[in-house]
PDB file of C-alpha atoms in Angstrom:
ATOM      1  CA  LEU O   1       0.000   0.000   0.000  1.00  0.00           C
ATOM      2  CA  GLU O   2       3.018   2.285   0.028  1.00  0.00           C
ATOM      3  CA  GLU O   3       2.677   2.705  -3.742  1.00  0.00           C
ATOM      4  CA  PRO O   4      -1.008   2.148  -4.583  1.00  0.00           C
ATOM      5  CA  GLU O   5      -0.493   3.589  -8.062  1.00  0.00           C
ATOM      6  CA  SER O   6       1.528   0.491  -8.951  1.00  0.00           C
ATOM      7  CA  LEU O   7      -1.460  -1.805  -8.279  1.00  0.00           C
ATOM      8  CA  GLN O   8      -4.695  -2.511 -10.098  1.00  0.00           C
ATOM      9  CA  TRP O   9      -7.791  -1.308  -8.228  1.00  0.00           C
ATOM     10  CA  PHE O  10     -11.374  -2.349  -8.849  1.00  0.00           C
ATOM     11  CA  PHE O  11     -14.624  -0.982  -7.530  1.00  0.00           C
ATOM     12  CA  GLY O  12     -17.311  -3.521  -8.227  1.00  0.00           C
ATOM     13  CA  ARG O  13     -16.251  -4.833 -11.612  1.00  0.00           C
ATOM     14  CA  GLU O  14     -14.861  -1.565 -12.890  1.00  0.00           C
ATOM     15  CA  GLU O  15     -11.139  -0.819 -12.813  1.00  0.00           C
ATOM     16  CA  ARG O  16     -10.184   2.496 -11.177  1.00  0.00           C
ATOM     17  CA  LEU O  17      -6.972   4.400 -11.679  1.00  0.00           C
ATOM     18  CA  ILE O  18      -5.338   5.383  -8.384  1.00  0.00           C
ATOM     19  CA  ARG O  19      -2.741   8.173  -8.629  1.00  0.00           C
ATOM     20  CA  ASP O  20      -1.261   8.046  -5.111  1.00  0.00           C
ATOM     21  CA  ARG O  21      -1.979   7.266  -1.448  1.00  0.00           C
ATOM     22  CA  ARG O  22      -3.995  10.436  -0.966  1.00  0.00           C
ATOM     23  CA  ASP O  23      -6.185   9.560  -3.947  1.00  0.00           C
ATOM     24  CA  LEU O  24      -6.717   6.076  -2.483  1.00  0.00           C
ATOM     25  CA  GLN O  25      -7.695   7.516   0.925  1.00  0.00           C
ATOM     26  CA  GLN O  26     -10.144   9.933  -0.670  1.00  0.00           C
ATOM     27  CA  ARG O  27     -11.757   7.210  -2.777  1.00  0.00           C
ATOM     28  CA  LEU O  28     -12.069   4.896   0.235  1.00  0.00           C
ATOM     29  CA  SER O  29     -13.666   7.685   2.278  1.00  0.00           C
ATOM     30  CA  ASN O  30     -16.117   8.466  -0.507  1.00  0.00           C
ATOM     31  CA  TRP O  31     -16.859   4.774  -0.979  1.00  0.00           C
ATOM     32  CA  THR O  32     -17.530   4.310   2.740  1.00  0.00           C
ATOM     33  CA  GLU O  33     -19.870   7.309   2.776  1.00  0.00           C
ATOM     34  CA  GLU O  34     -21.716   6.389  -0.424  1.00  0.00           C
ATOM     35  CA  VAL O  35     -21.963   2.628   0.044  1.00  0.00           C
ATOM     36  CA  CYS O  36     -21.889   1.968   3.796  1.00  0.00           C
ATOM     37  CA  TYR O  37     -23.457   5.133   5.216  1.00  0.00           C
ATOM     38  CA  PRO O  38     -25.564   6.778   2.490  1.00  0.00           C
ATOM     39  CA  GLN O  39     -27.957   8.266   5.074  1.00  0.00           C
ATOM     40  CA  ALA O  40     -25.332   9.563   7.497  1.00  0.00           C
ATOM     41  CA  PRO O  41     -25.762  13.182   8.526  1.00  0.00           C
ATOM     42  CA  LEU O  42     -23.153  15.497   7.054  1.00  0.00           C
ATOM     43  CA  LEU O  43     -21.857  17.138  10.204  1.00  0.00           C
ATOM     44  CA  LYS O  44     -18.743  19.165   9.662  1.00  0.00           C
ATOM     45  CA  ASN O  45     -17.308  19.306  13.145  1.00  0.00           C
ATOM     46  CA  GLU O  46     -14.173  17.445  14.118  1.00  0.00           C
ATOM     47  CA  LEU O  47     -14.674  18.138  17.823  1.00  0.00           C
ATOM     48  CA  ILE O  48     -17.692  15.922  18.322  1.00  0.00           C
ATOM     49  CA  ASN O  49     -17.921  13.669  15.286  1.00  0.00           C
ATOM     50  CA  TRP O  50     -16.126  10.813  17.098  1.00  0.00           C
ATOM     51  CA  ASP O  51     -17.137   7.807  19.157  1.00  0.00           C
ATOM     52  CA  HIS O  52     -14.847   9.059  21.930  1.00  0.00           C
ATOM     53  CA  PRO O  53     -14.511  12.862  21.754  1.00  0.00           C
ATOM     54  CA  SER O  54     -11.666  14.619  23.548  1.00  0.00           C
ATOM     55  CA  ALA O  55     -12.053  16.071  27.035  1.00  0.00           C
ATOM     56  CA  SER O  56     -12.469  19.609  25.640  1.00  0.00           C
ATOM     57  CA  ALA O  57     -15.090  18.375  23.160  1.00  0.00           C
ATOM     58  CA  ASN O  58     -16.970  16.643  25.981  1.00  0.00           C
ATOM     59  CA  THR O  59     -16.930  19.856  28.003  1.00  0.00           C
ATOM     60  CA  GLY O  60     -18.262  21.765  24.995  1.00  0.00           C
ATOM     61  CA  ARG O  61     -20.943  19.122  24.477  1.00  0.00           C
ATOM     62  CA  LYS O  62     -22.042  19.351  28.135  1.00  0.00           C
ATOM     63  CA  ARG O  63     -22.265  23.131  27.900  1.00  0.00           C
ATOM     64  CA  LEU O  64     -24.177  22.856  24.618  1.00  0.00           C
ATOM     65  CA  LEU O  65     -26.658  20.415  26.185  1.00  0.00           C
ATOM     66  CA  ALA O  66     -27.154  22.791  29.130  1.00  0.00           C
ATOM     67  CA  ALA O  67     -27.791  25.686  26.723  1.00  0.00           C
ATOM     68  CA  MET O  68     -30.255  23.525  24.758  1.00  0.00           C
ATOM     69  CA  LEU O  69     -32.243  22.850  27.924  1.00  0.00           C
ATOM     70  CA  ASN O  70     -32.011  26.347  29.419  1.00  0.00           C
ATOM     71  CA  ALA O  71     -31.955  28.738  26.451  1.00  0.00           C
ATOM     72  CA  ALA O  72     -33.774  27.039  23.553  1.00  0.00           C
ATOM     73  CA  ASP O  73     -35.890  30.199  23.169  1.00  0.00           C
ATOM     74  CA  GLN O  74     -32.827  32.358  22.411  1.00  0.00           C
ATOM     75  CA  ASP O  75     -30.987  32.991  19.171  1.00  0.00           C
ATOM     76  CA  GLY O  76     -27.781  30.933  19.224  1.00  0.00           C
ATOM     77  CA  LEU O  77     -28.932  29.352  22.500  1.00  0.00           C
ATOM     78  CA  GLY O  78     -27.531  32.429  24.209  1.00  0.00           C
ATOM     79  CA  ILE O  79     -23.952  31.208  23.700  1.00  0.00           C
ATOM     80  CA  GLU O  80     -21.549  34.163  23.736  1.00  0.00           C
ATOM     81  CA  LYS O  81     -18.162  34.520  22.066  1.00  0.00           C
ATOM     82  CA  THR O  82     -16.660  31.433  20.389  1.00  0.00           C
ATOM     83  CA  PRO O  83     -16.101  28.593  22.851  1.00  0.00           C
ATOM     84  CA  ALA O  84     -16.308  24.950  21.746  1.00  0.00           C
ATOM     85  CA  GLU O  85     -20.061  24.882  22.334  1.00  0.00           C
ATOM     86  CA  LYS O  86     -20.544  27.764  19.869  1.00  0.00           C
ATOM     87  CA  SER O  87     -18.698  25.773  17.204  1.00  0.00           C
ATOM     88  CA  LEU O  88     -20.886  22.766  17.963  1.00  0.00           C
ATOM     89  CA  TYR O  89     -24.025  24.904  17.821  1.00  0.00           C
ATOM     90  CA  LEU O  90     -23.088  26.389  14.455  1.00  0.00           C
ATOM     91  CA  SER O  91     -22.238  23.053  12.816  1.00  0.00           C
ATOM     92  CA  LEU O  92     -25.029  20.948  14.351  1.00  0.00           C
ATOM     93  CA  PHE O  93     -27.971  23.310  14.681  1.00  0.00           C
ATOM     94  CA  LYS O  94     -27.436  26.479  12.685  1.00  0.00           C
ATOM     95  CA  ALA O  95     -26.245  24.615   9.574  1.00  0.00           C
ATOM     96  CA  SER O  96     -29.030  22.024   9.835  1.00  0.00           C
ATOM     97  CA  GLY O  97     -31.784  24.450  10.781  1.00  0.00           C
ATOM     98  CA  LEU O  98     -32.842  22.274  13.719  1.00  0.00           C
ATOM     99  CA  HIS O  99     -32.697  25.372  15.950  1.00  0.00           C
ATOM    100  CA  ARG O 100     -34.419  28.235  14.220  1.00  0.00           C
ATOM    101  CA  GLN O 101     -36.970  30.991  14.557  1.00  0.00           C
ATOM    102  CA  VAL O 102     -40.527  30.120  13.543  1.00  0.00           C
ATOM    103  CA  GLU O 103     -43.212  32.801  13.871  1.00  0.00           C
ATOM    104  CA  ASP O 104     -41.003  35.013  16.062  1.00  0.00           C
ATOM    105  CA  ARG O 105     -40.174  32.114  18.386  1.00  0.00           C
ATOM    106  CA  TRP O 106     -36.795  30.400  18.690  1.00  0.00           C
ATOM    107  CA  GLY O 107     -36.823  26.680  19.328  1.00  0.00           C
ATOM    108  CA  PHE O 108     -35.961  23.198  18.102  1.00  0.00           C
ATOM    109  CA  TYR O 109     -37.965  21.989  15.108  1.00  0.00           C
ATOM    110  CA  PRO O 110     -37.868  18.986  12.772  1.00  0.00           C
ATOM    111  CA  PRO O 111     -35.514  19.476   9.831  1.00  0.00           C
ATOM    112  CA  ALA O 112     -36.813  21.235   6.756  1.00  0.00           C
ATOM    113  CA  ALA O 113     -37.169  19.185   3.582  1.00  0.00           C
ATOM    114  CA  ALA O 114     -34.046  20.478   1.837  1.00  0.00           C
ATOM    115  CA  VAL O 115     -31.393  20.463   4.542  1.00  0.00           C
ATOM    116  CA  LEU O 116     -27.769  20.387   3.455  1.00  0.00           C
ATOM    117  CA  CYS O 117     -26.643  18.445   6.538  1.00  0.00           C
ATOM    118  CA  ARG O 118     -28.772  15.403   5.650  1.00  0.00           C
ATOM    119  CA  ILE O 119     -30.357  15.180   9.111  1.00  0.00           C
ATOM    120  CA  GLY O 120     -33.715  14.032   7.696  1.00  0.00           C
ATOM    121  CA  PRO O 121     -32.960  10.295   7.416  1.00  0.00           C
ATOM    122  CA  VAL O 122     -31.750  10.099  11.029  1.00  0.00           C
ATOM    123  CA  TRP O 123     -34.737  12.132  12.218  1.00  0.00           C
ATOM    124  CA  ARG O 124     -37.160   9.836  10.347  1.00  0.00           C
ATOM    125  CA  ALA O 125     -35.438   6.737  11.752  1.00  0.00           C
ATOM    126  CA  ILE O 126     -35.952   8.006  15.300  1.00  0.00           C
ATOM    127  CA  THR O 127     -39.603   8.778  14.558  1.00  0.00           C
ATOM    128  CA  GLN O 128     -40.082   5.336  13.013  1.00  0.00           C
ATOM    129  CA  MET O 129     -38.546   3.618  16.034  1.00  0.00           C
ATOM    130  CA  LEU O 130     -40.716   5.553  18.468  1.00  0.00           C
ATOM    131  CA  GLY O 131     -43.838   4.943  16.414  1.00  0.00           C
ATOM    132  CA  GLY O 132     -46.411   7.440  15.310  1.00  0.00           C
ATOM    133  CA  SER O 133     -48.780   7.067  18.246  1.00  0.00           C
ATOM    134  CA  GLY O 134     -46.428   6.072  21.046  1.00  0.00           C
ATOM    135  CA  GLU O 135     -47.505   2.470  20.936  1.00  0.00           C
ATOM    136  CA  ARG O 136     -44.286   1.206  22.425  1.00  0.00           C
ATOM    137  CA  GLN O 137     -41.480   2.265  24.712  1.00  0.00           C
ATOM    138  CA  VAL O 138     -38.010   2.273  23.207  1.00  0.00           C
ATOM    139  CA  GLU O 139     -34.782   2.261  25.162  1.00  0.00           C
ATOM    140  CA  LEU O 140     -32.377   5.023  24.293  1.00  0.00           C
ATOM    141  CA  SER O 141     -29.636   2.422  23.834  1.00  0.00           C
ATOM    142  CA  GLU O 142     -31.757   0.749  21.117  1.00  0.00           C
ATOM    143  CA  ILE O 143     -32.051   4.031  19.215  1.00  0.00           C
ATOM    144  CA  TYR O 144     -28.320   4.669  19.593  1.00  0.00           C
ATOM    145  CA  GLU O 145     -27.479   1.180  18.352  1.00  0.00           C
ATOM    146  CA  ARG O 146     -29.588   1.551  15.225  1.00  0.00           C
ATOM    147  CA  LEU O 147     -28.229   4.995  14.372  1.00  0.00           C
ATOM    148  CA  ARG O 148     -24.597   3.924  14.840  1.00  0.00           C
ATOM    149  CA  HIS O 149     -24.832   1.266  12.118  1.00  0.00           C
ATOM    150  CA  PRO O 150     -25.436   1.441   8.371  1.00  0.00           C
ATOM    151  CA  PRO O 151     -27.022   3.228   6.664  1.00  0.00           C
ATOM    152  CA  TYR O 152     -26.619   6.033   9.243  1.00  0.00           C
ATOM    153  CA  GLY O 153     -23.215   5.698  10.949  1.00  0.00           C
ATOM    154  CA  VAL O 154     -23.782   8.401  13.562  1.00  0.00           C
ATOM    155  CA  LYS O 155     -20.917   8.706  16.035  1.00  0.00           C
ATOM    156  CA  LEU O 156     -21.473   8.351  19.789  1.00  0.00           C
ATOM    157  CA  GLY O 157     -20.246  11.870  20.429  1.00  0.00           C
ATOM    158  CA  VAL O 158     -23.106  13.331  18.391  1.00  0.00           C
ATOM    159  CA  LEU O 159     -25.957  11.068  19.521  1.00  0.00           C
ATOM    160  CA  PRO O 160     -26.788  12.707  22.893  1.00  0.00           C
ATOM    161  CA  VAL O 161     -26.989  16.112  21.224  1.00  0.00           C
ATOM    162  CA  LEU O 162     -29.168  14.897  18.336  1.00  0.00           C
ATOM    163  CA  MET O 163     -31.468  12.973  20.671  1.00  0.00           C
ATOM    164  CA  THR O 164     -31.881  16.008  22.923  1.00  0.00           C
ATOM    165  CA  ALA O 165     -32.735  18.154  19.888  1.00  0.00           C
ATOM    166  CA  TYR O 166     -35.269  15.519  18.794  1.00  0.00           C
ATOM    167  CA  LEU O 167     -36.858  15.368  22.258  1.00  0.00           C
ATOM    168  CA  LEU O 168     -37.065  19.160  22.465  1.00  0.00           C
ATOM    169  CA  ALA O 169     -38.607  19.394  18.991  1.00  0.00           C
ATOM    170  CA  HIS O 170     -41.198  16.746  19.935  1.00  0.00           C
ATOM    171  CA  ARG O 171     -41.636  17.654  23.597  1.00  0.00           C
ATOM    172  CA  ARG O 172     -45.438  17.484  23.284  1.00  0.00           C
ATOM    173  CA  GLU O 173     -45.450  14.021  21.687  1.00  0.00           C
ATOM    174  CA  VAL O 174     -42.533  12.173  23.315  1.00  0.00           C
ATOM    175  CA  ALA O 175     -41.844  11.436  26.960  1.00  0.00           C
ATOM    176  CA  LEU O 176     -38.569  10.349  28.487  1.00  0.00           C
ATOM    177  CA  TYR O 177     -38.621   7.939  31.421  1.00  0.00           C
ATOM    178  CA  GLN O 178     -35.879   6.742  33.716  1.00  0.00           C
ATOM    179  CA  GLU O 179     -36.186   3.387  35.443  1.00  0.00           C
TER     180      GLU O 179
END
């Protein structure tokens, strides 16, 4: 693999020309996204898009979750300056439109039809698992497990934030219980 350009590469039954190692890495990344995780959300944030985020990312995530619960009615969740949680807010909620103003009221809402971050498939999967009329209880771990695997591939670092946004957007229809 030190010189991938010297080898023959096939995708399916079609031969592909590989120029160098970087080209190979890019093609493998694209292949993984297109074939394995075609419904993965496109979240452009290296802080949280991991199964095990760093300590600073975890701190930012905790602060973001607190702002979600305490300041959902404020533009930008009331986050000042540019700490890690502001970066997370911008890439997860501002870019996706999950936190937006509707009829002069800020809050969490289901994704719009044409969202660039491709949150819709994950959102629909959660709704499907919970059922339309609340006919069954679903453990959070079951939702996490489904969303971590193909076709979604959501990382563990992101899941608590997405689930909290979902629960806030559906706070009149969904209840959370602890046993």
